[in-house]
PDB file of N, CA and C in Angstrom:
ATOM      1  N   UNK U 271       0.837  -1.166   0.000  1.00 55.00           N
ATOM      2  CA  UNK U 271       0.000   0.000   0.000  1.00 55.00           C
ATOM      3  C   UNK U 271       0.889   1.239   0.000  1.00 55.00           C
ATOM      4  N   UNK U 272       0.694   2.082  -0.984  1.00 57.00           N
ATOM      5  CA  UNK U 272       1.500   3.290  -1.125  1.00 57.00           C
ATOM      6  C   UNK U 272       0.684   4.503  -0.674  1.00 57.00           C
ATOM      7  N   UNK U 273       1.279   5.279   0.181  1.00 59.00           N
ATOM      8  CA  UNK U 273       0.600   6.479   0.673  1.00 59.00           C
ATOM      9  C   UNK U 273       1.186   7.672  -0.056  1.00 59.00           C
ATOM     10  N   UNK U 274       0.323   8.480  -0.635  1.00 61.00           N
ATOM     11  CA  UNK U 274       0.808   9.675  -1.334  1.00 61.00           C
ATOM     12  C   UNK U 274       0.798  10.850  -0.376  1.00 61.00           C
ATOM     13  N   UNK U 275       1.809  11.618  -0.497  1.00 59.00           N
ATOM     14  CA  UNK U 275       1.950  12.798   0.353  1.00 59.00           C
ATOM     15  C   UNK U 275       1.421  14.010  -0.412  1.00 59.00           C
ATOM     16  N   UNK U 276       0.478  14.768   0.157  1.00 59.00           N
ATOM     17  CA  UNK U 276      -0.038  15.928  -0.569  1.00 59.00           C
ATOM     18  C   UNK U 276       1.013  17.023  -0.780  1.00 59.00           C
ATOM     19  N   UNK U 277       2.058  16.997   0.008  1.00 61.00           N
ATOM     20  CA  UNK U 277       3.127  17.992  -0.111  1.00 61.00           C
ATOM     21  C   UNK U 277       4.398  17.340  -0.636  1.00 61.00           C
ATOM     22  N   UNK U 278       4.331  16.801  -1.849  1.00 64.00           N
ATOM     23  CA  UNK U 278       5.465  16.078  -2.390  1.00 64.00           C
ATOM     24  C   UNK U 278       6.654  16.976  -2.699  1.00 64.00           C
ATOM     25  N   UNK U 279       6.439  18.237  -2.850  1.00 62.00           N
ATOM     26  CA  UNK U 279       7.523  19.161  -3.190  1.00 62.00           C
ATOM     27  C   UNK U 279       8.138  19.818  -1.963  1.00 62.00           C
ATOM     28  N   UNK U 280       7.950  19.267  -0.822  1.00 60.00           N
ATOM     29  CA  UNK U 280       8.437  19.899   0.412  1.00 60.00           C
ATOM     30  C   UNK U 280       9.952  19.950   0.479  1.00 60.00           C
ATOM     31  N   UNK U 281      10.635  19.036  -0.205  1.00 62.00           N
ATOM     32  CA  UNK U 281      12.081  18.968  -0.121  1.00 62.00           C
ATOM     33  C   UNK U 281      12.768  19.568  -1.352  1.00 62.00           C
ATOM     34  N   UNK U 282      12.012  20.172  -2.235  1.00 63.00           N
ATOM     35  CA  UNK U 282      12.569  20.757  -3.441  1.00 63.00           C
ATOM     36  C   UNK U 282      13.075  22.178  -3.142  1.00 63.00           C
ATOM     37  N   UNK U 283      14.135  22.598  -3.816  1.00 58.00           N
ATOM     38  CA  UNK U 283      14.623  23.964  -3.596  1.00 58.00           C
ATOM     39  C   UNK U 283      13.579  24.979  -4.056  1.00 58.00           C
ATOM     40  N   UNK U 284      13.420  26.004  -3.260  1.00 55.00           N
ATOM     41  CA  UNK U 284      12.447  27.046  -3.551  1.00 55.00           C
ATOM     42  C   UNK U 284      13.118  28.182  -4.304  1.00 55.00           C
ATOM     43  N   UNK U 285      12.344  28.887  -5.105  1.00 48.00           N
ATOM     44  CA  UNK U 285      12.860  30.064  -5.797  1.00 48.00           C
ATOM     45  C   UNK U 285      13.167  31.135  -4.756  1.00 48.00           C
ATOM     46  N   UNK U 286      14.231  31.878  -4.941  1.00 50.00           N
ATOM     47  CA  UNK U 286      14.568  32.901  -3.952  1.00 50.00           C
ATOM     48  C   UNK U 286      13.469  33.952  -3.871  1.00 50.00           C
ATOM     49  N   UNK U 287      13.204  34.401  -2.652  1.00 56.00           N
ATOM     50  CA  UNK U 287      12.192  35.423  -2.440  1.00 56.00           C
ATOM     51  C   UNK U 287      12.690  36.751  -2.984  1.00 56.00           C
ATOM     52  N   UNK U 288      11.807  37.476  -3.636  1.00 61.00           N
ATOM     53  CA  UNK U 288      12.186  38.784  -4.151  1.00 61.00           C
ATOM     54  C   UNK U 288      12.286  39.761  -2.994  1.00 61.00           C
ATOM     55  N   UNK U 289      13.308  40.569  -3.022  1.00 73.00           N
ATOM     56  CA  UNK U 289      13.507  41.548  -1.965  1.00 73.00           C
ATOM     57  C   UNK U 289      12.875  42.854  -2.409  1.00 73.00           C
ATOM     58  N   UNK U 290      11.794  43.216  -1.748  1.00 79.00           N
ATOM     59  CA  UNK U 290      11.077  44.423  -2.116  1.00 79.00           C
ATOM     60  C   UNK U 290      11.488  45.535  -1.156  1.00 79.00           C
ATOM     61  N   UNK U 291      12.025  46.602  -1.693  1.00 86.00           N
ATOM     62  CA  UNK U 291      12.542  47.701  -0.898  1.00 86.00           C
ATOM     63  C   UNK U 291      11.581  48.883  -0.892  1.00 86.00           C
ATOM     64  N   UNK U 292      10.317  48.616  -1.137  1.00 88.00           N
ATOM     65  CA  UNK U 292       9.318  49.666  -1.307  1.00 88.00           C
ATOM     66  C   UNK U 292       9.173  50.534  -0.059  1.00 88.00           C
ATOM     67  N   UNK U 293       8.946  49.949   1.079  1.00 91.00           N
ATOM     68  CA  UNK U 293       8.683  50.716   2.294  1.00 91.00           C
ATOM     69  C   UNK U 293       9.919  51.503   2.716  1.00 91.00           C
ATOM     70  N   UNK U 294      11.086  50.876   2.678  1.00 90.00           N
ATOM     71  CA  UNK U 294      12.316  51.579   3.073  1.00 90.00           C
ATOM     72  C   UNK U 294      12.581  52.769   2.163  1.00 90.00           C
ATOM     73  N   UNK U 295      12.428  52.571   0.857  1.00 91.00           N
ATOM     74  CA  UNK U 295      12.671  53.657  -0.099  1.00 91.00           C
ATOM     75  C   UNK U 295      11.644  54.765   0.064  1.00 91.00           C
ATOM     76  N   UNK U 296      10.385  54.415   0.283  1.00 92.00           N
ATOM     77  CA  UNK U 296       9.331  55.419   0.418  1.00 92.00           C
ATOM     78  C   UNK U 296       9.517  56.258   1.673  1.00 92.00           C
ATOM     79  N   UNK U 297       9.835  55.618   2.792  1.00 93.00           N
ATOM     80  CA  UNK U 297      10.022  56.365   4.043  1.00 93.00           C
ATOM     81  C   UNK U 297      11.232  57.280   3.942  1.00 93.00           C
ATOM     82  N   UNK U 298      12.312  56.788   3.375  1.00 92.00           N
ATOM     83  CA  UNK U 298      13.504  57.633   3.210  1.00 92.00           C
ATOM     84  C   UNK U 298      13.239  58.780   2.241  1.00 92.00           C
ATOM     85  N   UNK U 299      12.461  58.536   1.201  1.00 92.00           N
ATOM     86  CA  UNK U 299      12.138  59.604   0.254  1.00 92.00           C
ATOM     87  C   UNK U 299      11.306  60.686   0.922  1.00 92.00           C
ATOM     88  N   UNK U 300      10.374  60.287   1.768  1.00 93.00           N
ATOM     89  CA  UNK U 300       9.512  61.263   2.438  1.00 93.00           C
ATOM     90  C   UNK U 300      10.247  62.036   3.535  1.00 93.00           C
ATOM     91  N   UNK U 301      11.110  61.364   4.284  1.00 92.00           N
ATOM     92  CA  UNK U 301      11.744  62.011   5.440  1.00 92.00           C
ATOM     93  C   UNK U 301      13.063  62.704   5.105  1.00 92.00           C
ATOM     94  N   UNK U 302      13.937  62.011   4.379  1.00 90.00           N
ATOM     95  CA  UNK U 302      15.265  62.580   4.099  1.00 90.00           C
ATOM     96  C   UNK U 302      15.606  62.470   2.622  1.00 90.00           C
ATOM     97  N   UNK U 303      14.609  62.692   1.787  1.00 86.00           N
ATOM     98  CA  UNK U 303      14.780  62.531   0.345  1.00 86.00           C
ATOM     99  C   UNK U 303      15.738  63.513  -0.285  1.00 86.00           C
ATOM    100  N   UNK U 304      15.928  64.655   0.336  1.00 85.00           N
ATOM    101  CA  UNK U 304      16.805  65.668  -0.234  1.00 85.00           C
ATOM    102  C   UNK U 304      18.240  65.212  -0.390  1.00 85.00           C
ATOM    103  N   UNK U 305      18.649  64.267   0.423  1.00 89.00           N
ATOM    104  CA  UNK U 305      20.025  63.776   0.303  1.00 89.00           C
ATOM    105  C   UNK U 305      20.107  62.498  -0.525  1.00 89.00           C
ATOM    106  N   UNK U 306      18.998  62.091  -1.127  1.00 88.00           N
ATOM    107  CA  UNK U 306      19.006  60.998  -2.091  1.00 88.00           C
ATOM    108  C   UNK U 306      19.155  59.598  -1.536  1.00 88.00           C
ATOM    109  N   UNK U 307      18.879  59.407  -0.263  1.00 91.00           N
ATOM    110  CA  UNK U 307      19.067  58.089   0.349  1.00 91.00           C
ATOM    111  C   UNK U 307      18.190  57.037  -0.331  1.00 91.00           C
ATOM    112  N   UNK U 308      16.979  57.409  -0.695  1.00 91.00           N
ATOM    113  CA  UNK U 308      16.079  56.434  -1.314  1.00 91.00           C
ATOM    114  C   UNK U 308      16.623  55.928  -2.645  1.00 91.00           C
ATOM    115  N   UNK U 309      17.365  56.757  -3.354  1.00 91.00           N
ATOM    116  CA  UNK U 309      17.968  56.317  -4.620  1.00 91.00           C
ATOM    117  C   UNK U 309      19.071  55.298  -4.357  1.00 91.00           C
ATOM    118  N   UNK U 310      19.872  55.544  -3.320  1.00 92.00           N
ATOM    119  CA  UNK U 310      20.940  54.601  -2.983  1.00 92.00           C
ATOM    120  C   UNK U 310      20.372  53.273  -2.501  1.00 92.00           C
ATOM    121  N   UNK U 311      19.244  53.292  -1.789  1.00 91.00           N
ATOM    122  CA  UNK U 311      18.602  52.059  -1.325  1.00 91.00           C
ATOM    123  C   UNK U 311      18.186  51.197  -2.514  1.00 91.00           C
ATOM    124  N   UNK U 312      17.681  51.842  -3.564  1.00 89.00           N
ATOM    125  CA  UNK U 312      17.235  51.112  -4.748  1.00 89.00           C
ATOM    126  C   UNK U 312      18.382  50.752  -5.691  1.00 89.00           C
ATOM    127  N   UNK U 313      19.588  51.220  -5.387  1.00 90.00           N
ATOM    128  CA  UNK U 313      20.748  50.887  -6.206  1.00 90.00           C
ATOM    129  C   UNK U 313      21.032  51.867  -7.322  1.00 90.00           C
ATOM    130  N   UNK U 314      20.428  53.039  -7.269  1.00 90.00           N
ATOM    131  CA  UNK U 314      20.634  54.062  -8.288  1.00 90.00           C
ATOM    132  C   UNK U 314      21.663  55.068  -7.791  1.00 90.00           C
ATOM    133  N   UNK U 315      22.929  54.735  -7.892  1.00 92.00           N
ATOM    134  CA  UNK U 315      23.981  55.606  -7.363  1.00 92.00           C
ATOM    135  C   UNK U 315      24.092  56.920  -8.135  1.00 92.00           C
ATOM    136  N   UNK U 316      24.035  56.857  -9.452  1.00 92.00           N
ATOM    137  CA  UNK U 316      24.137  58.072 -10.263  1.00 92.00           C
ATOM    138  C   UNK U 316      22.977  59.023  -9.956  1.00 92.00           C
ATOM    139  N   UNK U 317      21.753  58.480  -9.872  1.00 90.00           N
ATOM    140  CA  UNK U 317      20.594  59.307  -9.574  1.00 90.00           C
ATOM    141  C   UNK U 317      20.659  59.873  -8.155  1.00 90.00           C
ATOM    142  N   UNK U 318      21.214  59.101  -7.222  1.00 90.00           N
ATOM    143  CA  UNK U 318      21.376  59.587  -5.853  1.00 90.00           C
ATOM    144  C   UNK U 318      22.314  60.772  -5.771  1.00 90.00           C
ATOM    145  N   UNK U 319      23.416  60.707  -6.501  1.00 93.00           N
ATOM    146  CA  UNK U 319      24.367  61.824  -6.531  1.00 93.00           C
ATOM    147  C   UNK U 319      23.726  63.042  -7.193  1.00 93.00           C
ATOM    148  N   UNK U 320      22.968  62.813  -8.270  1.00 90.00           N
ATOM    149  CA  UNK U 320      22.261  63.920  -8.922  1.00 90.00           C
ATOM    150  C   UNK U 320      21.269  64.555  -7.957  1.00 90.00           C
ATOM    151  N   UNK U 321      20.578  63.748  -7.169  1.00 90.00           N
ATOM    152  CA  UNK U 321      19.617  64.272  -6.192  1.00 90.00           C
ATOM    153  C   UNK U 321      20.315  65.133  -5.142  1.00 90.00           C
ATOM    154  N   UNK U 322      21.476  64.713  -4.686  1.00 91.00           N
ATOM    155  CA  UNK U 322      22.237  65.507  -3.722  1.00 91.00           C
ATOM    156  C   UNK U 322      22.641  66.837  -4.342  1.00 91.00           C
ATOM    157  N   UNK U 323      23.144  66.815  -5.569  1.00 92.00           N
ATOM    158  CA  UNK U 323      23.571  68.047  -6.247  1.00 92.00           C
ATOM    159  C   UNK U 323      22.385  68.984  -6.454  1.00 92.00           C
ATOM    160  N   UNK U 324      21.234  68.440  -6.875  1.00 88.00           N
ATOM    161  CA  UNK U 324      20.036  69.265  -7.072  1.00 88.00           C
ATOM    162  C   UNK U 324      19.631  69.937  -5.762  1.00 88.00           C
ATOM    163  N   UNK U 325      19.675  69.195  -4.663  1.00 90.00           N
ATOM    164  CA  UNK U 325      19.300  69.769  -3.370  1.00 90.00           C
ATOM    165  C   UNK U 325      20.277  70.858  -2.930  1.00 90.00           C
ATOM    166  N   UNK U 326      21.566  70.649  -3.170  1.00 91.00           N
ATOM    167  CA  UNK U 326      22.558  71.660  -2.778  1.00 91.00           C
ATOM    168  C   UNK U 326      22.452  72.915  -3.638  1.00 91.00           C
ATOM    169  N   UNK U 327      22.306  72.746  -4.941  1.00 92.00           N
ATOM    170  CA  UNK U 327      22.243  73.892  -5.852  1.00 92.00           C
ATOM    171  C   UNK U 327      20.974  74.710  -5.627  1.00 92.00           C
ATOM    172  N   UNK U 328      19.865  74.035  -5.362  1.00 91.00           N
ATOM    173  CA  UNK U 328      18.598  74.743  -5.182  1.00 91.00           C
ATOM    174  C   UNK U 328      18.337  75.131  -3.731  1.00 91.00           C
ATOM    175  N   UNK U 329      19.326  74.933  -2.867  1.00 87.00           N
ATOM    176  CA  UNK U 329      19.184  75.224  -1.424  1.00 87.00           C
ATOM    177  C   UNK U 329      17.988  74.503  -0.810  1.00 87.00           C
ATOM    178  N   UNK U 330      17.679  73.338  -1.318  1.00 80.00           N
ATOM    179  CA  UNK U 330      16.629  72.504  -0.749  1.00 80.00           C
ATOM    180  C   UNK U 330      15.241  72.755  -1.289  1.00 80.00           C
ATOM    181  N   UNK U 331      15.070  73.755  -2.147  1.00 84.00           N
ATOM    182  CA  UNK U 331      13.721  74.035  -2.641  1.00 84.00           C
ATOM    183  C   UNK U 331      13.204  72.946  -3.575  1.00 84.00           C
ATOM    184  N   UNK U 332      14.079  72.248  -4.252  1.00 85.00           N
ATOM    185  CA  UNK U 332      13.643  71.165  -5.135  1.00 85.00           C
ATOM    186  C   UNK U 332      13.586  69.820  -4.408  1.00 85.00           C
ATOM    187  N   UNK U 333      13.586  69.857  -3.094  1.00 84.00           N
ATOM    188  CA  UNK U 333      13.446  68.624  -2.324  1.00 84.00           C
ATOM    189  C   UNK U 333      12.014  68.117  -2.333  1.00 84.00           C
ATOM    190  N   UNK U 334      11.143  68.788  -3.062  1.00 89.00           N
ATOM    191  CA  UNK U 334       9.780  68.302  -3.232  1.00 89.00           C
ATOM    192  C   UNK U 334       9.754  67.077  -4.149  1.00 89.00           C
ATOM    193  N   UNK U 335      10.753  66.952  -5.006  1.00 88.00           N
ATOM    194  CA  UNK U 335      10.820  65.815  -5.936  1.00 88.00           C
ATOM    195  C   UNK U 335      10.840  64.485  -5.184  1.00 88.00           C
ATOM    196  N   UNK U 336      11.675  64.310  -4.159  1.00 90.00           N
ATOM    197  CA  UNK U 336      11.650  63.034  -3.430  1.00 90.00           C
ATOM    198  C   UNK U 336      10.339  62.788  -2.691  1.00 90.00           C
ATOM    199  N   UNK U 337       9.673  63.851  -2.246  1.00 91.00           N
ATOM    200  CA  UNK U 337       8.382  63.669  -1.576  1.00 91.00           C
ATOM    201  C   UNK U 337       7.373  63.094  -2.567  1.00 91.00           C
ATOM    202  N   UNK U 338       7.368  63.631  -3.780  1.00 92.00           N
ATOM    203  CA  UNK U 338       6.478  63.109  -4.821  1.00 92.00           C
ATOM    204  C   UNK U 338       6.829  61.651  -5.129  1.00 92.00           C
ATOM    205  N   UNK U 339       8.131  61.350  -5.222  1.00 91.00           N
ATOM    206  CA  UNK U 339       8.547  59.966  -5.480  1.00 91.00           C
ATOM    207  C   UNK U 339       8.116  59.040  -4.345  1.00 91.00           C
ATOM    208  N   UNK U 340       8.231  59.493  -3.103  1.00 92.00           N
ATOM    209  CA  UNK U 340       7.817  58.680  -1.966  1.00 92.00           C
ATOM    210  C   UNK U 340       6.339  58.353  -2.011  1.00 92.00           C
ATOM    211  N   UNK U 341       5.526  59.329  -2.397  1.00 94.00           N
ATOM    212  CA  UNK U 341       4.086  59.099  -2.519  1.00 94.00           C
ATOM    213  C   UNK U 341       3.804  58.116  -3.654  1.00 94.00           C
ATOM    214  N   UNK U 342       4.520  58.258  -4.758  1.00 92.00           N
ATOM    215  CA  UNK U 342       4.348  57.322  -5.877  1.00 92.00           C
ATOM    216  C   UNK U 342       4.743  55.912  -5.446  1.00 92.00           C
ATOM    217  N   UNK U 343       5.842  55.790  -4.712  1.00 91.00           N
ATOM    218  CA  UNK U 343       6.277  54.470  -4.239  1.00 91.00           C
ATOM    219  C   UNK U 343       5.187  53.819  -3.381  1.00 91.00           C
ATOM    220  N   UNK U 344       4.580  54.595  -2.488  1.00 92.00           N
ATOM    221  CA  UNK U 344       3.577  54.035  -1.580  1.00 92.00           C
ATOM    222  C   UNK U 344       2.271  53.676  -2.288  1.00 92.00           C
ATOM    223  N   UNK U 345       1.945  54.362  -3.372  1.00 94.00           N
ATOM    224  CA  UNK U 345       0.681  54.084  -4.040  1.00 94.00           C
ATOM    225  C   UNK U 345       0.769  52.921  -5.026  1.00 94.00           C
ATOM    226  N   UNK U 346       1.957  52.512  -5.388  1.00 91.00           N
ATOM    227  CA  UNK U 346       2.108  51.363  -6.291  1.00 91.00           C
ATOM    228  C   UNK U 346       1.933  50.063  -5.511  1.00 91.00           C
ATOM    229  N   UNK U 347       1.435  49.046  -6.202  1.00 90.00           N
ATOM    230  CA  UNK U 347       1.360  47.729  -5.568  1.00 90.00           C
ATOM    231  C   UNK U 347       2.781  47.178  -5.414  1.00 90.00           C
ATOM    232  N   UNK U 348       2.934  46.206  -4.538  1.00 88.00           N
ATOM    233  CA  UNK U 348       4.255  45.633  -4.289  1.00 88.00           C
ATOM    234  C   UNK U 348       4.863  45.041  -5.558  1.00 88.00           C
ATOM    235  N   UNK U 349       4.058  44.300  -6.303  1.00 87.00           N
ATOM    236  CA  UNK U 349       4.565  43.680  -7.531  1.00 87.00           C
ATOM    237  C   UNK U 349       4.910  44.720  -8.585  1.00 87.00           C
ATOM    238  N   UNK U 350       4.064  45.737  -8.717  1.00 89.00           N
ATOM    239  CA  UNK U 350       4.314  46.794  -9.695  1.00 89.00           C
ATOM    240  C   UNK U 350       5.577  47.579  -9.335  1.00 89.00           C
ATOM    241  N   UNK U 351       5.753  47.874  -8.042  1.00 87.00           N
ATOM    242  CA  UNK U 351       6.954  48.571  -7.591  1.00 87.00           C
ATOM    243  C   UNK U 351       8.195  47.741  -7.881  1.00 87.00           C
ATOM    244  N   UNK U 352       8.140  46.452  -7.559  1.00 87.00           N
ATOM    245  CA  UNK U 352       9.282  45.571  -7.778  1.00 87.00           C
ATOM    246  C   UNK U 352       9.653  45.518  -9.260  1.00 87.00           C
ATOM    247  N   UNK U 353       8.666  45.343 -10.121  1.00 87.00           N
ATOM    248  CA  UNK U 353       8.928  45.269 -11.556  1.00 87.00           C
ATOM    249  C   UNK U 353       9.464  46.592 -12.105  1.00 87.00           C
ATOM    250  N   UNK U 354       8.884  47.711 -11.675  1.00 88.00           N
ATOM    251  CA  UNK U 354       9.259  49.013 -12.227  1.00 88.00           C
ATOM    252  C   UNK U 354      10.628  49.472 -11.757  1.00 88.00           C
ATOM    253  N   UNK U 355      10.879  49.435 -10.455  1.00 85.00           N
ATOM    254  CA  UNK U 355      12.063  50.070  -9.903  1.00 85.00           C
ATOM    255  C   UNK U 355      13.213  49.119  -9.599  1.00 85.00           C
ATOM    256  N   UNK U 356      12.939  47.830  -9.426  1.00 84.00           N
ATOM    257  CA  UNK U 356      14.012  46.916  -9.087  1.00 84.00           C
ATOM    258  C   UNK U 356      14.396  45.997 -10.256  1.00 84.00           C
ATOM    259  N   UNK U 357      13.451  45.627 -11.079  1.00 82.00           N
ATOM    260  CA  UNK U 357      13.764  44.772 -12.219  1.00 82.00           C
ATOM    261  C   UNK U 357      14.099  45.617 -13.442  1.00 82.00           C
ATOM    262  N   UNK U 358      13.215  46.550 -13.774  1.00 81.00           N
ATOM    263  CA  UNK U 358      13.408  47.373 -14.970  1.00 81.00           C
ATOM    264  C   UNK U 358      14.305  48.578 -14.746  1.00 81.00           C
ATOM    265  N   UNK U 359      14.669  48.861 -13.505  1.00 81.00           N
ATOM    266  CA  UNK U 359      15.610  49.931 -13.143  1.00 81.00           C
ATOM    267  C   UNK U 359      15.203  51.309 -13.700  1.00 81.00           C
ATOM    268  N   UNK U 360      13.971  51.693 -13.412  1.00 76.00           N
ATOM    269  CA  UNK U 360      13.487  53.021 -13.805  1.00 76.00           C
ATOM    270  C   UNK U 360      13.910  54.003 -12.717  1.00 76.00           C
ATOM    271  N   UNK U 361      14.820  54.901 -13.021  1.00 72.00           N
ATOM    272  CA  UNK U 361      15.439  55.761 -12.016  1.00 72.00           C
ATOM    273  C   UNK U 361      14.621  56.923 -11.516  1.00 72.00           C
ATOM    274  N   UNK U 362      13.786  57.504 -12.344  1.00 72.00           N
ATOM    275  CA  UNK U 362      13.038  58.702 -11.938  1.00 72.00           C
ATOM    276  C   UNK U 362      11.555  58.468 -12.135  1.00 72.00           C
ATOM    277  N   UNK U 363      10.795  58.887 -11.181  1.00 64.00           N
ATOM    278  CA  UNK U 363       9.328  58.817 -11.169  1.00 64.00           C
ATOM    279  C   UNK U 363       8.877  57.494 -11.701  1.00 64.00           C
TER     280      UNK U 363
END
C-alpha cells in the first residue's frame, strides 16, 4: 500500500524570495529625500548623486521631488513597484 503525500515538493529547492525595498525607499524619500538616500537604497547611485547636487544647488527648494517619489512608491502595488524600480531599473518617477 502506497501512501501519497499531498506535499510532495516539500524537499525541493524554492525560488529565492524577491527583496522588495518599497517601504524603506518610500520612508527615506519622504523624510530625508533631499540627500538621495532612497535612490541609494534602490541601487541608483548616479541618480542619488544627482539628487544631492540638485538639493545643494537649489538650497533645498527642489526637495519636493523626493516627496512626490515617496508618494508614488507608496501608491504602487508591491509587484508593480518591484517590476518598475528593481527589475526594470526606472530611475526617476
